[in-house]
Short mmCIF file of C-alpha atoms in Angstrom, two decimals:
data_model
loop_
_atom_site.label_atom_id
_atom_site.label_comp_id
_atom_site.label_asym_id
_atom_site.label_seq_id
_atom_site.Cartn_x
_atom_site.Cartn_y
_atom_site.Cartn_z
CA MET M 1095 -16.99 8.23 8.92
CA ASN M 1096 -18.91 5.12 9.90
CA PHE M 1097 -16.36 2.59 8.89
CA THR M 1098 -17.62 -0.04 11.32
CA SER M 1099 -17.49 -0.86 14.98
CA SER M 1100 -14.21 -2.25 16.26
CA ARG M 1101 -15.66 -5.74 16.02
CA ARG M 1102 -15.96 -5.39 12.28
CA ARG M 1103 -12.90 -3.24 11.60
CA PHE M 1104 -10.16 -4.18 9.33
CA ALA M 1105 -7.14 -2.21 8.30
CA HIS M 1106 -5.59 -3.37 5.12
CA ALA M 1107 -2.52 -1.17 5.73
CA ALA M 1108 1.07 -2.21 5.20
CA VAL M 1109 3.16 -3.43 8.09
CA ALA M 1110 6.45 -1.61 7.64
CA GLY M 1111 9.74 -3.51 7.73
CA ILE M 1112 11.02 -3.83 11.26
CA ALA M 1113 13.99 -5.35 13.03
CA LEU M 1114 12.43 -7.85 15.38
CA THR M 1115 15.43 -8.33 17.66
CA GLY M 1116 14.94 -6.26 20.80
CA LEU M 1117 11.75 -4.67 19.51
CA LEU M 1118 9.14 -7.30 20.14
CA ALA M 1119 8.46 -9.70 22.95
CA ALA M 1120 10.57 -12.84 22.78
CA CYS M 1121 9.51 -15.14 19.98
CA GLY M 1122 8.79 -18.70 20.97
CA GLY M 1123 8.43 -21.85 18.93
CA SER M 1124 10.70 -23.29 16.28
CA ASP M 1125 10.76 -23.35 12.53
CA SER M 1126 8.69 -26.16 11.11
CA GLY M 1127 10.56 -26.27 7.82
CA GLY M 1128 9.03 -27.20 4.51
CA GLY M 1129 6.72 -29.87 5.80
CA THR M 1130 6.73 -33.58 6.60
CA LYS M 1131 6.11 -36.46 4.28
CA SER M 1132 2.87 -38.32 4.55
CA SER M 1133 1.68 -41.65 3.19
CA GLY M 1134 -1.67 -40.12 2.30
CA PRO M 1135 -3.11 -36.71 1.46
CA VAL M 1136 -1.88 -33.88 3.68
CA THR M 1137 -4.72 -32.32 5.68
CA LEU M 1138 -4.41 -28.64 6.50
CA PRO M 1139 -6.76 -27.21 9.18
CA PHE M 1140 -8.01 -23.79 8.09
CA TRP M 1141 -9.86 -21.33 10.32
CA GLY M 1142 -11.78 -18.37 8.89
CA TRP M 1143 -14.97 -16.33 9.19
CA ALA M 1144 -15.66 -14.80 5.77
CA ASN M 1145 -18.66 -15.74 3.68
CA GLY M 1146 -17.70 -17.87 0.70
CA GLN M 1147 -14.73 -19.63 2.27
CA GLU M 1148 -16.52 -22.95 2.58
CA ALA M 1149 -17.20 -22.95 -1.15
CA VAL M 1150 -13.56 -22.08 -1.86
CA VAL M 1151 -12.36 -24.92 0.35
CA LYS M 1152 -14.68 -27.33 -1.46
CA ALA M 1153 -13.26 -26.20 -4.81
CA PHE M 1154 -9.68 -26.53 -3.55
CA ASN M 1155 -10.26 -30.06 -2.32
CA ALA M 1156 -11.84 -31.06 -5.60
CA ALA M 1157 -8.82 -29.73 -7.49
CA HIS M 1158 -6.12 -31.31 -5.32
CA LYS M 1159 -5.39 -34.97 -4.59
CA ASP M 1160 -2.40 -34.73 -2.28
CA VAL M 1161 -3.50 -31.79 -0.12
CA LYS M 1162 -6.87 -31.23 1.52
CA LEU M 1163 -8.22 -28.32 3.55
CA LYS M 1164 -10.32 -28.90 6.68
CA TYR M 1165 -12.36 -25.76 7.28
CA THR M 1166 -13.63 -24.46 10.62
CA LYS M 1167 -15.77 -21.30 10.62
CA VAL M 1168 -15.09 -18.82 13.42
CA THR M 1169 -17.63 -16.19 14.45
CA ASP M 1170 -15.59 -13.06 13.72
CA GLN M 1171 -12.10 -11.59 13.88
CA LEU M 1172 -12.07 -10.93 17.63
CA THR M 1173 -13.18 -14.48 18.33
CA MET M 1174 -10.41 -15.62 16.01
CA GLN M 1175 -7.75 -13.89 18.10
CA LYS M 1176 -9.01 -15.51 21.28
CA GLN M 1177 -9.29 -18.98 19.81
CA LEU M 1178 -5.92 -18.74 18.09
CA THR M 1179 -4.27 -17.59 21.33
CA ASN M 1180 -5.61 -20.67 23.10
CA ALA M 1181 -4.61 -22.97 20.27
CA VAL M 1182 -1.05 -21.60 20.10
CA LYS M 1183 -0.64 -22.06 23.86
CA ALA M 1184 -1.98 -25.62 23.62
CA GLY M 1185 0.32 -26.42 20.71
CA ASN M 1186 -2.47 -27.30 18.30
CA ALA M 1187 -2.83 -24.19 16.13
CA PRO M 1188 -4.36 -24.72 12.67
CA CYS M 1189 -2.09 -24.47 9.64
CA LEU M 1190 -4.02 -21.63 8.04
CA VAL M 1191 -5.95 -18.75 9.60
CA GLN M 1192 -7.84 -15.82 8.18
CA ASN M 1193 -6.72 -12.65 9.88
CA THR M 1194 -6.28 -8.93 9.49
CA ALA M 1195 -3.23 -6.73 9.08
CA GLU M 1196 -3.30 -5.08 12.48
CA TYR M 1197 -2.66 -8.43 14.17
CA VAL M 1198 0.23 -9.66 12.03
CA THR M 1199 3.03 -7.96 13.98
CA SER M 1200 1.61 -9.19 17.29
CA TRP M 1201 1.45 -12.77 16.09
CA VAL M 1202 4.98 -12.61 14.70
CA SER M 1203 6.22 -11.23 18.01
CA GLN M 1204 4.69 -14.24 19.76
CA GLY M 1205 6.44 -16.63 17.44
CA ALA M 1206 3.13 -17.93 16.14
CA LEU M 1207 3.66 -17.49 12.41
CA ALA M 1208 5.89 -19.20 9.87
CA ASP M 1209 8.09 -17.31 7.44
CA ILE M 1210 6.78 -18.50 4.08
CA SER M 1211 8.77 -16.11 1.90
CA GLN M 1212 10.53 -18.84 -0.04
CA TYR M 1213 7.20 -20.34 -1.09
CA VAL M 1214 5.22 -17.20 -1.99
CA ASP M 1215 7.52 -14.31 -2.86
CA GLY M 1216 7.80 -15.50 -6.46
CA SER M 1217 4.11 -14.61 -6.82
CA LYS M 1218 4.44 -11.06 -5.48
CA GLY M 1219 3.83 -9.57 -8.93
CA LYS M 1220 0.34 -11.02 -8.99
CA PHE M 1221 -0.77 -8.75 -6.12
CA ASN M 1222 -1.10 -5.01 -5.62
CA GLY M 1223 1.55 -3.45 -3.40
CA GLY M 1224 -0.62 -2.41 -0.47
CA ALA M 1225 -2.29 -5.79 -0.18
CA TRP M 1226 1.00 -7.67 -0.45
CA ALA M 1227 2.60 -5.63 2.35
CA SER M 1228 -0.29 -6.43 4.70
CA ALA M 1229 1.04 -9.95 5.31
CA GLN M 1230 4.66 -8.91 5.78
CA VAL M 1231 6.94 -7.95 8.66
CA GLN M 1232 10.58 -6.98 8.14
CA GLY M 1233 10.21 -7.79 4.48
CA LYS M 1234 9.30 -11.39 5.26
CA SER M 1235 6.00 -12.96 4.25
CA TYR M 1236 3.88 -14.66 6.88
CA GLY M 1237 0.78 -15.09 4.77
CA VAL M 1238 -0.97 -14.22 1.52
CA PRO M 1239 -3.37 -11.28 1.05
CA THR M 1240 -6.90 -12.16 0.06
CA SER M 1241 -8.47 -8.81 -0.79
CA SER M 1242 -7.91 -5.10 -1.41
CA SER M 1243 -9.56 -2.10 0.16
CA PRO M 1244 -10.49 0.67 -2.26
CA ASN M 1245 -11.87 3.58 -0.25
CA PHE M 1246 -14.08 6.42 -1.39
CA THR M 1247 -16.98 8.66 -0.45
CA ILE M 1248 -20.59 7.68 -1.10
CA TYR M 1249 -23.07 10.54 -0.94
CA ARG M 1250 -26.71 11.43 -1.48
CA THR M 1251 -26.96 13.09 -4.88
CA ASP M 1252 -30.52 14.34 -4.28
CA LEU M 1253 -29.54 16.22 -1.10
CA PHE M 1254 -26.37 17.63 -2.61
CA LYS M 1255 -28.27 18.86 -5.69
CA LYS M 1256 -31.14 20.25 -3.63
CA TYR M 1257 -28.82 22.36 -1.51
CA GLY M 1258 -26.36 23.31 -4.25
CA ILE M 1259 -23.39 21.29 -2.99
CA ASP M 1260 -20.71 19.59 -5.04
CA ALA M 1261 -19.08 16.33 -3.98
CA PRO M 1262 -16.31 17.42 -1.58
CA ALA M 1263 -12.83 17.15 -3.09
CA THR M 1264 -11.03 18.19 0.11
CA TRP M 1265 -11.71 17.98 3.83
CA ASP M 1266 -12.23 21.75 3.80
CA ASP M 1267 -14.96 21.19 1.19
CA PHE M 1268 -16.36 18.42 3.34
CA ILE M 1269 -16.69 20.69 6.38
CA ALA M 1270 -18.16 23.49 4.26
CA ALA M 1271 -20.75 21.08 2.83
CA GLY M 1272 -21.53 19.93 6.35
CA LYS M 1273 -22.32 23.48 7.40
CA VAL M 1274 -24.75 23.89 4.50
CA LEU M 1275 -26.48 20.59 5.24
CA LYS M 1276 -26.75 21.41 8.94
CA LYS M 1277 -29.00 24.37 8.11
CA HIS M 1278 -31.46 21.89 6.68
CA GLY M 1279 -31.28 19.34 9.49
CA VAL M 1280 -28.93 16.94 7.69
CA LYS M 1281 -25.58 15.66 9.03
CA ILE M 1282 -22.59 15.29 6.73
CA THR M 1283 -21.29 12.14 8.47
CA ASN M 1284 -21.70 9.89 11.48
CA PHE M 1285 -19.20 9.36 14.30
CA ALA M 1286 -20.06 6.23 16.28
CA GLY M 1287 -18.84 6.68 19.85
CA GLU M 1288 -17.33 3.20 19.96
CA ASP M 1289 -15.35 3.50 16.74
CA PRO M 1290 -12.11 5.55 16.74
CA SER M 1291 -11.12 4.22 13.35
CA THR M 1292 -12.18 7.63 12.03
CA LEU M 1293 -9.14 9.14 13.77
CA GLU M 1294 -6.94 6.25 12.71
CA VAL M 1295 -7.65 6.51 8.99
CA LEU M 1296 -7.54 10.29 8.76
CA ALA M 1297 -4.21 10.26 10.59
CA MET M 1298 -2.98 7.51 8.27
CA GLN M 1299 -3.98 9.58 5.24
CA ALA M 1300 -2.24 12.65 6.67
CA GLY M 1301 1.06 10.79 6.91
CA ALA M 1302 1.01 10.02 10.63
CA HIS M 1303 2.99 7.15 12.10
CA TRP M 1304 1.73 6.13 15.50
CA TYR M 1305 4.23 3.27 15.55
CA ALA M 1306 7.63 3.28 13.86
CA ILE M 1307 11.12 1.89 14.37
CA ASP M 1308 14.12 3.89 15.49
CA GLY M 1309 17.23 1.77 15.71
CA ASN M 1310 16.46 -1.09 18.03
CA SER M 1311 13.37 0.44 19.63
CA TRP M 1312 9.78 1.08 18.80
CA LYS M 1313 9.01 4.75 18.44
CA VAL M 1314 5.52 5.88 19.48
CA ASP M 1315 4.14 9.21 18.27
CA PHE M 1316 0.45 10.00 18.47
CA GLN M 1317 1.13 13.75 18.28
CA ASP M 1318 3.01 14.07 15.00
CA ALA M 1319 2.01 16.55 12.30
CA GLY M 1320 -0.25 14.07 10.52
CA SER M 1321 -2.14 13.14 13.68
CA LEU M 1322 -2.69 16.81 14.54
CA LYS M 1323 -3.87 17.53 10.99
CA ALA M 1324 -6.44 14.76 11.32
CA ALA M 1325 -7.45 15.99 14.76
CA LYS M 1326 -8.16 19.45 13.38
CA VAL M 1327 -10.58 18.15 10.75
CA ILE M 1328 -12.41 15.89 13.18
CA GLN M 1329 -12.61 18.59 15.84
CA GLU M 1330 -14.15 21.06 13.39
CA ILE M 1331 -16.81 18.54 12.48
CA ILE M 1332 -17.62 17.80 16.12
CA ASP M 1333 -17.52 21.42 17.29
CA GLY M 1334 -19.81 22.40 14.42
CA ASP M 1335 -22.32 19.65 15.24
CA LEU M 1336 -21.98 18.39 11.68
CA ASN M 1337 -22.02 14.71 12.63
CA SER M 1338 -24.62 12.20 13.70
CA LYS M 1339 -23.75 10.15 16.79
CA LEU M 1340 -25.38 6.83 15.99
CA SER M 1341 -23.89 3.68 17.45
CA PHE M 1342 -23.44 0.57 15.39
CA ALA M 1343 -24.96 -1.30 18.32
CA ASP M 1344 -28.22 -0.45 16.55
CA TYR M 1345 -27.11 -1.22 13.01
CA ALA M 1346 -30.63 -1.00 11.60
CA ALA M 1347 -31.04 2.53 12.97
CA VAL M 1348 -27.78 3.64 11.36
CA GLN M 1349 -28.84 2.28 7.97
CA ARG M 1350 -32.32 3.78 8.33
CA ASN M 1351 -30.79 7.18 9.02
CA TYR M 1352 -28.87 7.06 5.75
CA ASP M 1353 -31.84 5.76 3.82
CA GLU M 1354 -34.10 8.53 5.12
CA GLY M 1355 -31.56 11.29 4.46
CA GLY M 1356 -30.54 12.05 8.04
CA THR M 1357 -26.87 11.66 7.15
CA ALA M 1358 -25.63 12.43 3.64
CA THR M 1359 -22.22 10.77 3.22
CA ARG M 1360 -20.05 7.87 4.25
CA GLN M 1361 -16.35 7.13 3.66
CA ILE M 1362 -16.44 3.42 2.88
CA SER M 1363 -15.22 0.54 0.72
CA THR M 1364 -17.08 -1.76 -1.66
CA TRP M 1365 -18.21 -4.39 0.83
CA GLN M 1366 -20.07 -1.90 3.03
CA MET M 1367 -22.46 -1.11 0.21
CA ALA M 1368 -23.92 -4.60 0.65
CA GLY M 1369 -25.35 -3.58 4.03
CA MET M 1370 -26.90 -0.50 2.50
CA VAL M 1371 -28.53 -2.52 -0.28
CA GLN M 1372 -29.87 -5.06 2.21
CA ASN M 1373 -31.35 -2.46 4.56
CA PHE M 1374 -32.50 0.44 2.37
CA THR M 1375 -36.04 0.82 1.07
CA LYS M 1376 -36.27 4.47 -0.04
CA SER M 1377 -33.04 5.82 -1.51
CA PHE M 1378 -31.98 3.39 -4.24
CA GLY M 1379 -30.52 5.24 -7.22
CA LYS M 1380 -29.87 8.39 -5.17
CA TRP M 1381 -26.27 7.61 -4.25
CA ALA M 1382 -23.01 8.28 -6.09
CA LEU M 1383 -19.31 7.79 -5.44
CA SER M 1384 -16.56 10.40 -5.34
CA PRO M 1385 -12.87 10.11 -4.40
CA TRP M 1386 -11.88 10.16 -0.74
CA PRO M 1387 -11.41 13.85 0.24
CA THR M 1388 -7.82 15.07 0.29
CA TYR M 1389 -6.10 17.51 2.61
CA ALA M 1390 -5.89 20.92 0.93
CA GLY M 1391 -3.01 21.18 -1.53
CA GLU M 1392 -2.15 17.46 -1.33
CA ALA M 1393 -2.37 14.74 -3.95
CA ALA M 1394 -4.98 12.03 -3.74
CA LYS M 1395 -4.20 9.57 -0.97
CA THR M 1396 -6.59 7.14 0.63
CA PRO M 1397 -6.07 5.30 3.90
CA ALA M 1398 -5.45 1.60 3.66
CA GLY M 1399 -8.86 0.97 5.15
CA THR M 1400 -10.60 -0.52 8.11
CA ASN M 1401 -12.52 -3.35 6.63
CA LEU M 1402 -13.31 -6.78 8.01
CA THR M 1403 -13.46 -8.42 4.64
CA GLY M 1404 -10.07 -7.31 3.44
CA SER M 1405 -7.78 -9.88 5.00
CA VAL M 1406 -4.80 -12.19 4.82
CA THR M 1407 -4.42 -15.94 5.09
CA LEU M 1408 -1.62 -16.58 7.58
CA VAL M 1409 0.44 -19.75 8.04
CA THR M 1410 1.24 -20.76 11.62
CA LYS M 1411 4.63 -21.93 12.81
CA GLN M 1412 3.08 -25.02 14.43
CA CYS M 1413 1.92 -26.27 11.02
CA LYS M 1414 3.76 -29.46 10.06
CA ASN M 1415 3.30 -28.81 6.35
CA VAL M 1416 4.32 -25.18 5.87
CA ARG M 1417 5.06 -25.43 2.16
CA GLN M 1418 1.72 -27.01 1.34
CA ALA M 1419 -0.07 -24.47 3.54
CA ALA M 1420 1.68 -21.58 1.78
CA GLU M 1421 0.78 -22.98 -1.63
CA ALA M 1422 -2.85 -23.49 -0.55
CA ALA M 1423 -3.03 -19.87 0.63
CA LEU M 1424 -1.71 -18.74 -2.73
CA TRP M 1425 -4.25 -20.84 -4.59
CA MET M 1426 -7.17 -19.39 -2.63
CA SER M 1427 -6.06 -15.84 -3.48
CA THR M 1428 -5.21 -16.37 -7.16
CA ASP M 1429 -7.43 -19.12 -8.56
CA ALA M 1430 -9.96 -17.43 -10.86
CA GLY M 1431 -12.91 -19.36 -9.49
CA ALA M 1432 -11.97 -18.81 -5.85
CA VAL M 1433 -11.40 -15.11 -6.41
CA LYS M 1434 -14.75 -14.72 -8.16
CA THR M 1435 -16.55 -16.56 -5.34
CA MET M 1436 -15.16 -14.20 -2.70
CA ALA M 1437 -15.63 -11.05 -4.81
CA SER M 1438 -19.31 -11.64 -5.43
CA PRO M 1439 -21.69 -10.10 -2.87
CA THR M 1440 -23.92 -13.10 -3.42
CA THR M 1441 -21.48 -15.99 -2.94
CA GLY M 1442 -18.85 -14.16 -0.90
CA ASN M 1443 -18.32 -10.78 0.74
CA GLY M 1444 -18.40 -8.46 -2.24
CA VAL M 1445 -14.77 -7.48 -1.73
CA MET M 1446 -12.13 -6.43 -4.21
CA PRO M 1447 -9.42 -9.07 -4.80
CA ALA M 1448 -5.84 -8.42 -3.71
CA LEU M 1449 -4.67 -9.04 -7.26
CA ALA M 1450 -2.72 -6.39 -9.15
CA ASP M 1451 -5.24 -6.49 -11.97
CA SER M 1452 -8.68 -6.56 -10.36
CA GLN M 1453 -10.59 -4.13 -12.58
CA SER M 1454 -12.70 -6.92 -14.00
CA TYR M 1455 -14.27 -7.40 -10.55
CA VAL M 1456 -15.22 -3.77 -9.95
CA GLY M 1457 -18.56 -3.97 -11.73
CA GLU M 1458 -19.69 -6.87 -9.59
CA ALA M 1459 -18.45 -5.39 -6.31
CA VAL M 1460 -20.29 -2.09 -6.87
CA SER M 1461 -24.07 -2.05 -6.53
CA GLU M 1462 -26.01 -0.86 -9.56
CA LYS M 1463 -29.21 -1.01 -7.53
CA LEU M 1464 -27.82 1.46 -4.99
CA LEU M 1465 -26.18 3.79 -7.49
CA GLY M 1466 -28.63 3.76 -10.38
CA SER M 1467 -27.48 6.05 -13.19
CA ASN M 1468 -24.23 6.72 -11.26
CA TYR M 1469 -23.15 3.09 -11.54
CA GLN M 1470 -20.74 3.44 -14.47
CA ALA M 1471 -19.02 6.55 -13.05
CA ALA M 1472 -18.67 4.79 -9.70
CA GLN M 1473 -16.58 2.02 -11.22
CA LYS M 1474 -13.98 4.56 -12.33
CA VAL M 1475 -13.80 6.01 -8.80
CA VAL M 1476 -13.25 2.56 -7.31
CA THR M 1477 -10.58 1.62 -9.84
CA GLU M 1478 -8.65 4.85 -9.38
CA SER M 1479 -8.79 4.61 -5.59
CA LEU M 1480 -6.85 1.34 -5.72
CA GLY M 1481 -3.84 3.31 -6.96
CA THR M 1482 -3.76 5.82 -4.10
CA VAL M 1483 -3.79 3.51 -1.06
CA THR M 1484 -1.42 4.18 1.83
CA THR M 1485 1.39 1.63 2.03
CA ASP M 1486 3.59 2.82 4.89
CA TRP M 1487 1.43 2.41 7.99
CA THR M 1488 2.82 0.28 10.83
CA PHE M 1489 0.73 -1.64 13.35
CA GLY M 1490 2.39 -1.92 16.74
CA PRO M 1491 2.77 -5.11 18.77
CA ASP M 1492 0.06 -4.00 21.25
CA TRP M 1493 -2.40 -2.75 18.66
CA THR M 1494 -5.43 -4.57 20.06
CA ALA M 1495 -4.91 -3.25 23.60
CA MET M 1496 -4.14 0.23 22.29
CA PHE M 1497 -7.28 0.36 20.16
CA THR M 1498 -9.42 -0.77 23.08
CA GLU M 1499 -8.01 2.05 25.21
CA MET M 1500 -8.62 4.52 22.41
CA GLN M 1501 -12.26 3.48 22.18
CA ALA M 1502 -12.97 4.76 25.67
CA GLY M 1503 -11.38 8.12 24.92
CA TRP M 1504 -13.05 8.42 21.54
CA ALA M 1505 -16.47 8.12 23.15
CA LYS M 1506 -15.59 11.20 25.26
CA VAL M 1507 -14.45 13.04 22.15
CA VAL M 1508 -17.73 12.39 20.33
CA SER M 1509 -19.71 13.52 23.41
CA LYS M 1510 -17.55 16.68 23.68
CA GLU M 1511 -16.13 15.71 27.06
CA GLN M 1512 -12.59 16.11 25.70
CA LYS M 1513 -10.79 17.29 22.58
CA VAL M 1514 -9.20 15.04 19.97
CA THR M 1515 -5.81 16.41 20.99
CA ASP M 1516 -6.50 15.34 24.58
CA LEU M 1517 -7.11 11.81 23.39
CA LEU M 1518 -3.91 11.79 21.33
CA ALA M 1519 -1.89 13.01 24.33
CA HIS M 1520 -3.39 10.27 26.49
CA MET M 1521 -2.68 7.59 23.92
CA GLN M 1522 0.93 8.73 23.64
CA GLU M 1523 1.52 8.28 27.36
CA TRP M 1524 -0.56 5.12 27.66
CA THR M 1525 1.00 3.30 24.71
CA VAL M 1526 4.60 3.96 25.80
CA LYS M 1527 3.77 2.64 29.27
CA ASP M 1528 1.97 -0.39 27.85
CA LEU M 1529 4.84 -1.41 25.61
CA LYS M 1530 7.33 -1.02 28.46
CA SER M 1531 5.12 -3.19 30.67
CA ARG M 1532 5.39 -5.88 28.03
CA GLY M 1533 9.17 -5.77 28.07
CA ILE M 1534 9.36 -4.15 24.65
CA SER M 1535 12.00 -1.52 23.91
CA VAL M 1536 10.25 1.80 23.22
CA GLU M 1537 10.81 5.53 23.03
CA GLY M 1538 8.34 8.34 22.76
#
């Protein structure tokens, strides 16, 4: 699917409500309350990596006298986790941090985040449901969502027309189209050997639940019906040699392959089109959008995404001014100017806002240069995809370690050294053992 490498992944999926007692590692730290009084302006350290944040911080500081943000830019999301880990241990964590949904449960389990529900829940109606859930655990808010993740298919209209193929409505259609394209030396999609997010999102769409809660324990199930349904689709693509195998380690080569017609589709979100625009030279105007393929007989449902630029602003428990931090996070996600800055591919990341009503930003987030005459129709696809996003996916407390382990197995799947079902069986056994080794109650 070519979502991204793990370094650039982001899942904007919901973290389901969970009972923390007995399920996660012991939570350390203490509540910091609503903040401390200060004789001067309150300064809130804010760590992030997204383009546009510095401009947003500047605007916030200009608009506020009593609260100021002090911004530090971090390289990327993996660097963020390492630096935040060190800061939490040292007792000097920043008040605000950009992060992604798959890490929220882990940080809550470590006692690193503050419950800011009382300060932000009154604004819940301003956000779409999937985005709002991404910063929650057990129905409590630990941050504010900053962007949404509409997902869809982008495909080469010239190749599809040339070979008499319609945009695939289902995964069965997708595989059938891949078989036609293969006859002409074109791949339907690309599976990067380092990026198992393909399996993650197709399982998510199929209703899988790798992590769930059963009573007072985590339940692990990598072999449920949804996971096996996803495995079947992926295995058919691999067995039929319908996929390219280009690594994102050579990002330019991946983009060149799309531009030259070596691979005909991608399942992506709005922000990924920016990379296509920046790297293409030959295929502008030859791309169109269609809805994410469904499983046969099922209603439209798109995974919650795996996108770096969809994220949340979290408030740490070590912050001495939790209320002010929560209010600042809200401002950055709802102020019209701030939202526009981040939504623009020029000043920000070209991402869709997390707001419930974000249609006005679709035109700017979608590239007319890339889509040409298909630009207007594409906006409808993006808008409609926002209403079909998965909202019941749970990230486990060892998600980072689990995903790293899955990467190694996925590489073997792509190279045909093992089946997708072999990888799922391994991950079932490995994840149960890993959680137990961490002292976390688990069954599976």
